[in-house]
Steps between C-alpha positions, in 0.01 A plus 500: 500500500637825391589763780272736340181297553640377840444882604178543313353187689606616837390880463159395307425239805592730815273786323269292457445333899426904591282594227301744614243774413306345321208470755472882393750740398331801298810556263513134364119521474498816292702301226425180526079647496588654157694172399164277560292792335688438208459121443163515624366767351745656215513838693738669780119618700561301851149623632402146570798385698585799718364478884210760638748711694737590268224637277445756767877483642653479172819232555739489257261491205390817248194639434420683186137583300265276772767168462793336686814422369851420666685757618824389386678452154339232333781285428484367890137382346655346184777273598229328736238423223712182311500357914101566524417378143621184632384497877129605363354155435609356811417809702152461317475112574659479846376793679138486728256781447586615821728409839484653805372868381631558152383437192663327193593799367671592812684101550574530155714848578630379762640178384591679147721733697661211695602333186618823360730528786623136477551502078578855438665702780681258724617320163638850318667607841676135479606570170649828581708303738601296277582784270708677728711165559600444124540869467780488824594145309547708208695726645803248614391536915532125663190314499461461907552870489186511232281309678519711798435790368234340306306366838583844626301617289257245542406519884668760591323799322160658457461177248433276731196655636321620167629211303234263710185685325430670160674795508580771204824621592664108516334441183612811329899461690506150272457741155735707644748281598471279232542803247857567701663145441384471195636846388834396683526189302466689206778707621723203527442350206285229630207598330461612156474856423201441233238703378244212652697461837478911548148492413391218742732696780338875363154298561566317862660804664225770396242217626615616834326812464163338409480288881646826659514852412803625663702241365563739160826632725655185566404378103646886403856391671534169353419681160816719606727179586383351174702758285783529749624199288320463232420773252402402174203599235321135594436654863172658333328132519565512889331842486227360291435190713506734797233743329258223436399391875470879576239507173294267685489676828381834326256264305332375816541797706286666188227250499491478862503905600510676124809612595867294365695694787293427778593278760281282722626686792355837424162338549508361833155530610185374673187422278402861584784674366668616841875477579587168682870469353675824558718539123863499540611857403891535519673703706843634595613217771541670861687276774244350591442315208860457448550340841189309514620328165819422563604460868150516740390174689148610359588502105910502471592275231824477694331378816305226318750404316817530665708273302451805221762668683733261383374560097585873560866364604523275267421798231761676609760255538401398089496869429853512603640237371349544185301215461216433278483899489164580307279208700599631815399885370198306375422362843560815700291722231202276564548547880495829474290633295196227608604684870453799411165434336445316783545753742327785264161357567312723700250226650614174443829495511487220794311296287183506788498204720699266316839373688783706379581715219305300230497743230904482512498109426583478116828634599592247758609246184711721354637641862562146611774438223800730660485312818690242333810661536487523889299130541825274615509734821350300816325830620381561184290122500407624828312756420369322175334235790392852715315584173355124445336544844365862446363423214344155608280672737246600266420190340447366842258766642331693188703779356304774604612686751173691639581790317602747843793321598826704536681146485298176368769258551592608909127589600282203257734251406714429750215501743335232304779297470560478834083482583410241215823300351440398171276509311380622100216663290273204462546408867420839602204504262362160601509647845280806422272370230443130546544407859816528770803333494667534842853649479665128607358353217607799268833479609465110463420544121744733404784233686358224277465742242879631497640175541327306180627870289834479655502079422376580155775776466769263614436282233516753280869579567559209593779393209 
């Protein structure tokens, strides 16, 4: 078994024992309601699937001329659809009328949006894993050194939590990242420079922009490191693959609000037309927003991640000695200007309740790369396995953190770790919805639980 699938199959299974959300999450829902509008009904109107209060709360979805429609980029929507094409009959077949309160309609969300966590996010985060191994294997680094930065970045970033339910920005980090090695291997001569090959790449790295708006920086830059080496007439197919998934984003914002440079976020609304989603309107970042991005126990990117520290090192140390020169300006241009944009949001820029600085996490890929200059240092691992445990909290407990918190992870977490033990998302949601599980027997499942994964990774490895 090659190495590659060996840390597919180990990140795919360990998302997938703490899936969670999918007992209700109204992000997921807002896509994956437009996804089963489609199939079932040709159209992006999710009118039929959305619950009673968010037609007078508003969610996540947008309202516009008496209908509801996501209120996100539609290309969150799309990717789901060949998953639901299939699920439908058996969704259709298996599922009872109703079960304990909801519907079909509702089972058949919730159990959609399970399987989209399972088939599209937790597998597209393991593949960016994998990714970010051959790209480190690519660049000459020793393999034991690869793989752990590459479980680094598995468990012991914002990944972990949001790669355990359908999320956009894991889903939109794999076009991303994929668009990055790719254009790398075309840079070494590993991949054909042909009019095709640039415009498939033009095509998968404008995608991006169709699951999530602000991704048009990040697909600007790797424009930018495209003609750092390679400038040459045929570069007009990559711009003409690139134009075409931005065509079809006009086209549907056009048929959905007559307008092709809308965005679903300007009409976050209730059915009657008042403000539930404040807009994002930038501003100039203040300190406050710098610090509560970057090094704050509520938000700090730093302080959830702490192994990032060593990436900022490790860009350094490859900055001086002049090593692999425009990936590492590549990395830290992403950083910085998704931080600033970050930080420039006037409302959201601590991404509500969610645990940690979610809106920075398609950088985390890319950021994870220079660590692998510092990774052979003992303290270093040691505050990889500081990071592992952070960021294992949330996948353990729910990831939100109740929204008020000046620190989630010292006043919920922690607390609940110490209170409960182990536990996961379904246990927790058994619990509350279906009847109680005492915390012995909780703690008792996750053991047996644990030690069949762990068995079943050992085997893996096992040469």
């Amino acid at each position: 078994m090659r190495t590659e699938f060996k840390i597919f199959l180990t990140i795919w299974i360990i998302y997938v024992l703490f899936l969670s959300d999918y007992g209700g999450n109204y992000m997921a829902e807002s896509m994956l309601d437009a996804t089963i509008a489609l199939v079932d009904n040709g159209n992006f109107e999710i009118d039929d699937y959305v619950r009673e209060e968010c037609k007078i709360t508003g969610c996540d979805h947008s309202f516009y001329n008496g209908k509801i429609y996501s209120g996100y980029a539609p290309g969150g929507s799309m990717i789901a659809v060949p998953l639901y094409a299939v699920a439908k009959p058996f969704l259709e077949l298996f599922l009872p009328e109703s079960f304990n309160g909801y519907s079909k309609t509702r089972l058949k969300i919730i159990v959609f949006n399970a399987l989209a966590g399972v088939f599209i996010t937790a597998v597209l985060s393991a593949c960016i894993a994998v990714l970010i191994y051959k790209l480190l294997e690519h660049m000459s680094f020793s393999k034991k050194s690869c793989l752990w930065v590459t479980f680094l970045f598995a468990f012991g970033t914002l990944f972990f939590t949001y790669s355990t339910a359908y999320f956009n920005r894991v889903n939109v980090s794999f076009f991303l990242f994929l668009s990055f090695y790719l254009l790398y291997l075309m840079k070494i001569g590993k991949m054909k420079k042909t009019k095709s090959s640039l415009f498939l790449l033009g095509i998968l790295s404008s995608s991006a922009i169709t699951i999530e708006y602000s991704t048009v920086l990040v697909v600007s830059l790797l424009f930018l490191y495209l003609i750092s080496f390679f400038r040459n007439k045929k570069i007009i197919y990559y711009i003409l693959g690139s134009i075409i998934p931005l065509l079809l984003l006009m086209s549907y914002h056009y048929a959905i609000y007559d307008n092709p440079i809308s965005s679903s976020y300007q009409y976050h609304k209730n059915i009657n037309g008042q403000d539930a989603v404040a807009e994002n309107e930038l501003k100039i970042p203040d300190f406050e927003h710098l610090w509560g991005v970057s090094f704050s126990p509520e938000k700090g990117y730093f302080f959830f991640i702490p192994f990032m520290f060593v990436s900022v090192l490790g860009l350094f140390k490859g900055l001086k000695e002049k090593k692999f020169m425009s990936e590492l300006l590549l990395i830290m241009s992403i950083f910085i200007v998704m931080f600033i944009f970050n930080a420039s949001l006037s409302e959201s820029w601590k991404g509500n309740c969610a645990f940690g600085p979610r809106y920075l996490l398609v950088t985390i890929p890319f950021m994870i790369i220079p660590s692998i200059f510092l990774i052979k240092n003992l303290f270093v691992k040691i505050l990889g396995i500081l990071s592992v445990f952070i960021n294992s909290l949330p996948v353990l407990y729910l990831r939100t953190n109740g929204c008020d918190l000046p620190n989630s992870i010292f006043q919920r977490y922690l607390p609940t770790l110490f209170e409960k033990g182990l536990s996961n998302y379904t246990l927790n949601l058994i619990d509350l919805k279906l009847f109680k599980i005492s915390l012995l027997y909780q703690n008792l499942i996750m053991i047996v639980s644990l030690t069949i994964i762990g068995l079943i990774i050992y085997f893996i490895w096992k040469k």
